[in-house]
CSV table of C-alpha atoms in Angstrom, one decimal:
chain,number,residue,atom,x,y,z
A,940,MET,CA,-114.7,128.5,46.4
A,941,LEU,CA,-117.6,127.6,48.0
A,942,LEU,CA,-120.7,128.0,46.6
A,943,LEU,CA,-124.1,128.3,48.6
A,944,ALA,CA,-127.1,127.0,45.8
A,945,MET,CA,-131.2,127.0,46.6
A,946,ASP,CA,-134.0,127.1,44.4
A,947,THR,CA,-137.7,127.3,45.2
A,948,ALA,CA,-139.2,127.5,41.8
A,949,THR,CA,-140.6,124.0,42.2
A,950,PRO,CA,-141.7,122.1,45.3
A,951,ALA,CA,-138.6,121.0,46.2
A,952,VAL,CA,-137.0,123.3,48.9
A,953,THR,CA,-133.2,122.8,48.0
A,954,VAL,CA,-130.2,123.9,49.3
A,955,ALA,CA,-126.4,122.9,48.6
A,956,LEU,CA,-122.8,123.1,49.3
A,957,HIS,CA,-120.0,123.1,46.5
A,958,ASP,CA,-116.4,123.5,47.1
A,959,GLY,CA,-115.7,123.7,43.4
A,960,GLU,CA,-114.6,120.1,43.2
A,961,ALA,CA,-117.6,118.4,44.6
A,962,VAL,CA,-121.1,118.8,46.6
A,963,VAL,CA,-119.8,119.2,50.7
A,964,ALA,CA,-123.5,118.7,51.7
A,965,SER,CA,-127.2,119.3,50.6
A,966,SER,CA,-130.7,118.9,51.5
A,967,SER,CA,-134.2,118.7,49.8
A,968,GLN,CA,-137.7,118.6,50.7
A,969,VAL,CA,-140.8,118.4,48.4
A,970,ASP,CA,-143.4,120.6,50.0
A,971,ALA,CA,-145.1,123.0,47.6
A,972,ARG,CA,-146.1,125.1,50.5
A,973,ARG,CA,-143.6,125.5,52.9
A,974,HIS,CA,-140.6,127.3,50.9
A,975,GLY,CA,-140.8,130.4,53.4
A,976,GLU,CA,-140.7,128.2,56.5
A,977,LEU,CA,-138.3,125.3,55.1
A,978,LEU,CA,-135.3,127.1,53.4
A,979,LEU,CA,-133.2,128.9,56.0
A,980,PRO,CA,-133.6,126.0,58.4
A,981,ALA,CA,-132.2,124.0,55.1
A,982,VAL,CA,-129.1,126.6,54.9
A,983,ASP,CA,-128.1,125.9,58.7
A,984,ARG,CA,-128.5,122.4,58.2
A,985,VAL,CA,-126.1,122.2,55.4
A,986,LEU,CA,-123.4,124.4,56.9
A,987,GLN,CA,-123.7,122.5,60.1
A,988,GLU,CA,-123.3,119.1,58.4
A,989,ALA,CA,-120.3,120.8,56.2
A,990,GLY,CA,-118.8,122.0,59.6
A,991,LEU,CA,-118.5,125.6,58.1
A,992,LYS,CA,-120.0,129.0,58.9
A,993,LEU,CA,-121.8,131.4,56.3
A,994,ASP,CA,-119.1,134.0,56.0
A,995,ALA,CA,-117.1,131.2,54.5
A,996,VAL,CA,-119.5,131.6,51.4
A,997,THR,CA,-117.8,132.9,47.9
A,998,GLY,CA,-120.9,132.9,45.7
A,999,ILE,CA,-124.5,132.0,45.7
A,1000,VAL,CA,-126.0,130.3,43.1
A,1001,VAL,CA,-130.2,130.6,42.6
A,1002,GLY,CA,-132.7,128.8,40.3
A,1003,VAL,CA,-134.5,131.8,38.6
A,1004,GLY,CA,-137.4,129.6,37.5
A,1005,PRO,CA,-139.7,129.5,35.7
A,1006,GLY,CA,-142.0,129.2,38.4
A,1007,PRO,CA,-145.0,130.1,40.7
A,1008,TYR,CA,-144.9,133.6,41.9
A,1009,THR,CA,-144.7,133.2,45.4
A,1010,GLY,CA,-142.4,130.0,45.8
A,1011,LEU,CA,-139.9,131.4,43.5
A,1012,ARG,CA,-139.3,134.9,45.2
A,1013,VAL,CA,-138.6,133.2,48.6
A,1014,GLY,CA,-135.1,131.7,47.2
A,1015,LEU,CA,-134.0,135.0,45.0
A,1016,VAL,CA,-135.0,137.3,47.6
A,1017,THR,CA,-132.9,135.0,50.2
A,1018,ALA,CA,-130.1,134.9,47.6
A,1019,ALA,CA,-130.1,138.8,47.5
A,1020,ALA,CA,-129.8,139.1,51.0
A,1021,PHE,CA,-127.2,136.8,51.5
A,1022,SER,CA,-125.4,138.6,48.6
A,1023,SER,CA,-125.5,141.8,50.1
A,1024,ALA,CA,-124.9,140.4,53.9
A,1025,LEU,CA,-121.5,138.7,53.0
A,1026,GLY,CA,-120.2,140.9,49.9
A,1027,VAL,CA,-120.3,138.0,47.1
A,1028,PRO,CA,-121.6,137.9,43.9
A,1029,VAL,CA,-125.0,136.0,43.1
A,1030,HIS,CA,-125.2,133.7,40.1
A,1031,GLY,CA,-129.1,133.3,38.7
A,1032,LEU,CA,-129.2,129.8,36.5
A,1033,CYS,CA,-132.8,128.8,34.9
A,1034,THR,CA,-134.1,126.0,37.2
A,1035,LEU,CA,-135.0,123.7,34.1
A,1036,ASP,CA,-131.2,123.6,33.5
A,1037,GLY,CA,-130.6,122.1,36.7
A,1038,LEU,CA,-132.9,119.2,36.0
A,1039,ALA,CA,-131.1,118.8,32.7
A,1040,TYR,CA,-127.7,118.6,34.1
A,1041,ALA,CA,-128.7,116.1,36.8
A,1042,SER,CA,-130.1,113.9,34.4
A,1043,GLY,CA,-127.0,113.3,32.8
A,1044,ILE,CA,-128.6,112.5,29.2
A,1045,ASP,CA,-126.0,112.7,26.5
A,1046,GLY,CA,-128.9,113.4,23.6
A,1047,PRO,CA,-131.8,115.4,22.8
A,1048,PHE,CA,-134.4,115.2,25.6
A,1049,ALA,CA,-136.6,118.0,27.3
A,1050,VAL,CA,-137.3,118.8,30.7
A,1051,ALA,CA,-141.2,119.8,32.2
A,1052,THR,CA,-141.9,120.6,35.6
A,1053,ASP,CA,-145.6,121.3,36.6
A,1054,ALA,CA,-147.0,124.9,36.0
A,1055,ARG,CA,-150.4,124.3,37.4
A,1056,ARG,CA,-153.5,125.3,35.5
A,1057,LYS,CA,-152.9,122.0,33.5
A,1058,GLU,CA,-149.7,123.6,32.1
A,1059,VAL,CA,-145.8,122.6,32.0
A,1060,TYR,CA,-142.6,124.8,32.1
A,1061,TRP,CA,-140.7,123.3,29.6
A,1062,ALA,CA,-137.4,123.3,27.6
A,1063,ARG,CA,-135.6,121.2,24.9
A,1064,TYR,CA,-132.0,120.3,25.3
A,1065,GLU,CA,-129.3,118.5,22.9
A,1066,ASP,CA,-127.5,117.2,25.9
A,1067,PHE,CA,-127.6,117.7,29.7
A,1068,ARG,CA,-125.5,121.2,29.3
A,1069,THR,CA,-126.9,122.4,26.2
A,1070,ARG,CA,-130.3,123.7,25.9
A,1071,VAL,CA,-132.1,124.5,22.8
A,1072,GLY,CA,-134.3,128.1,22.9
A,1073,ASP,CA,-135.8,129.7,25.7
A,1074,ALA,CA,-138.0,128.1,28.5
A,1075,SER,CA,-141.7,128.2,27.8
A,1076,VAL,CA,-145.3,127.1,29.4
A,1077,ASP,CA,-147.8,125.3,27.5
A,1078,ARG,CA,-150.6,122.7,27.9
A,1079,PRO,CA,-148.9,119.3,27.5
A,1080,ALA,CA,-151.2,118.3,24.4
A,1081,ASP,CA,-150.1,121.2,22.3
A,1082,ILE,CA,-146.6,120.2,22.7
A,1083,ALA,CA,-146.8,116.3,22.6
A,1084,GLU,CA,-146.4,116.3,19.1
A,1085,ARG,CA,-143.0,118.1,18.8
A,1086,LEU,CA,-141.5,116.2,21.7
A,1087,ALA,CA,-142.7,113.0,20.5
A,1088,GLY,CA,-139.9,109.9,20.4
A,1089,LEU,CA,-137.9,111.9,23.3
A,1090,PRO,CA,-137.5,111.1,26.5
A,1091,VAL,CA,-138.8,113.9,29.3
A,1092,VAL,CA,-137.4,114.7,32.8
A,1093,GLY,CA,-139.0,116.4,35.8
A,1094,ALA,CA,-142.3,116.4,37.5
A,1095,GLY,CA,-144.5,117.3,34.6
A,1096,ALA,CA,-143.6,114.5,32.4
A,1097,ARG,CA,-145.3,112.1,35.6
A,1098,LEU,CA,-148.3,114.5,36.2
A,1099,TYR,CA,-148.8,114.0,32.2
A,1100,PRO,CA,-148.1,110.4,30.8
A,1101,GLU,CA,-150.4,110.6,28.0
A,1102,ALA,CA,-148.3,113.4,26.6
A,1103,PHE,CA,-145.0,112.4,27.6
A,1104,PRO,CA,-144.6,108.8,27.7
A,1105,ASP,CA,-141.0,108.4,28.5
A,1106,ALA,CA,-140.7,110.0,31.4
A,1107,ARG,CA,-137.0,110.1,33.2
A,1108,ASP,CA,-135.7,111.1,36.4
A,1109,PRO,CA,-135.3,113.4,38.4
A,1110,GLU,CA,-138.6,114.0,39.1
A,1111,HIS,CA,-137.5,117.4,41.4
A,1112,GLN,CA,-134.9,119.9,41.4
A,1113,SER,CA,-131.6,119.4,43.4
A,1114,ALA,CA,-129.5,122.0,44.2
A,1115,ALA,CA,-126.7,120.2,44.3
A,1116,ALA,CA,-127.2,119.8,40.5
A,1117,LEU,CA,-127.4,123.4,40.0
A,1118,ALA,CA,-124.5,124.2,42.1
A,1119,GLY,CA,-122.6,121.7,39.9
A,1120,LEU,CA,-123.4,123.1,36.9
A,1121,ALA,CA,-122.5,126.9,38.5
A,1122,ALA,CA,-118.9,125.4,39.5
A,1123,GLU,CA,-118.2,123.8,36.0
A,1124,LYS,CA,-119.2,127.4,34.4
A,1125,LEU,CA,-117.1,129.1,36.7
A,1126,ALA,CA,-113.9,126.8,36.3
A,1127,LYS,CA,-114.4,127.4,32.4
A,1128,GLY,CA,-114.7,131.1,33.0
A,1129,GLU,CA,-118.4,130.9,31.0
A,1130,ASP,CA,-120.4,133.7,31.0
A,1131,GLY,CA,-124.0,132.0,30.8
A,1132,PHE,CA,-125.4,133.2,34.0
A,1133,LEU,CA,-128.8,134.8,34.5
A,1134,ASP,CA,-129.7,138.2,36.5
A,1135,PRO,CA,-131.0,136.7,39.5
A,1136,LEU,CA,-134.8,138.2,38.8
A,1137,PRO,CA,-138.1,135.9,38.6
A,1138,MET,CA,-138.9,134.2,35.4
A,1139,TYR,CA,-142.3,133.9,35.4
A,1140,LEU,CA,-143.5,133.2,31.8
A,1141,ARG,CA,-147.1,134.1,32.3
A,1142,ARG,CA,-149.2,136.5,35.2
A,1143,PRO,CA,-149.3,135.4,38.3
A,1144,ASP,CA,-152.8,133.5,39.8
A,1145,ALA,CA,-153.9,136.2,42.1
A,1146,GLN,CA,-155.3,139.2,39.9
A,1147,VAL,CA,-156.3,142.9,41.2
A,1148,PRO,CA,-159.8,143.0,40.7
A,1149,LYS,CA,-160.8,145.4,37.5
A,1150,ASN,CA,-164.3,146.9,39.1
A,1151,TYR,CA,-164.5,147.2,42.9
A,1152,LYS,CA,-167.8,146.9,44.4
A,1153,VAL,CA,-168.7,150.4,46.5
A,1154,VAL,CA,-169.3,149.4,49.9
A,1155,THR,CA,-169.4,153.0,51.4
A,1156,PRO,CA,-172.3,155.5,51.8
A,1157,LYS,CA,-171.6,158.3,49.0
């Protein structure tokens, strides 16, 4: 097994290789505006570090979000392109699940990432492997009471400390954790993967105008 994992649903452009036992190589850069520019060089970098070529990969793991429109699609389109070129499967995972898995918290907690518009993408967990319900998007103040007393992992907790006073690491997503979670599921024969399609939870920031202004003569 050699899994190539990637996630661009958050400001972290993150890539990792996992051989089924451990992470072979990884790369993470936090830059909310350069997902498309940074992802492929990161893939090249981890392959070179591992001393492997792309055709050694047996499966692709990709974070499906939730996340902003443009950044999220960079990872998903790249994963689909590699899958098609190599003839290997794509395993989709919720981005929040990767953060949860990386936390290692063995008890109830939540994960929250920045959704912009003064909102967070979030989900609750029984432990670092078990999500409770679906991911959601809300204003921090609207969910603070529901998450009171729980540790909250991710950048969303650090952005809104008044709503989430018990912020925990990691702050940013890690493809290494996402790959580890996928490898564990595959080893156990679990069918807990998602289709590699974007999880948006709300409409894109850019909207088509409803009424066009006529600028040409009739």
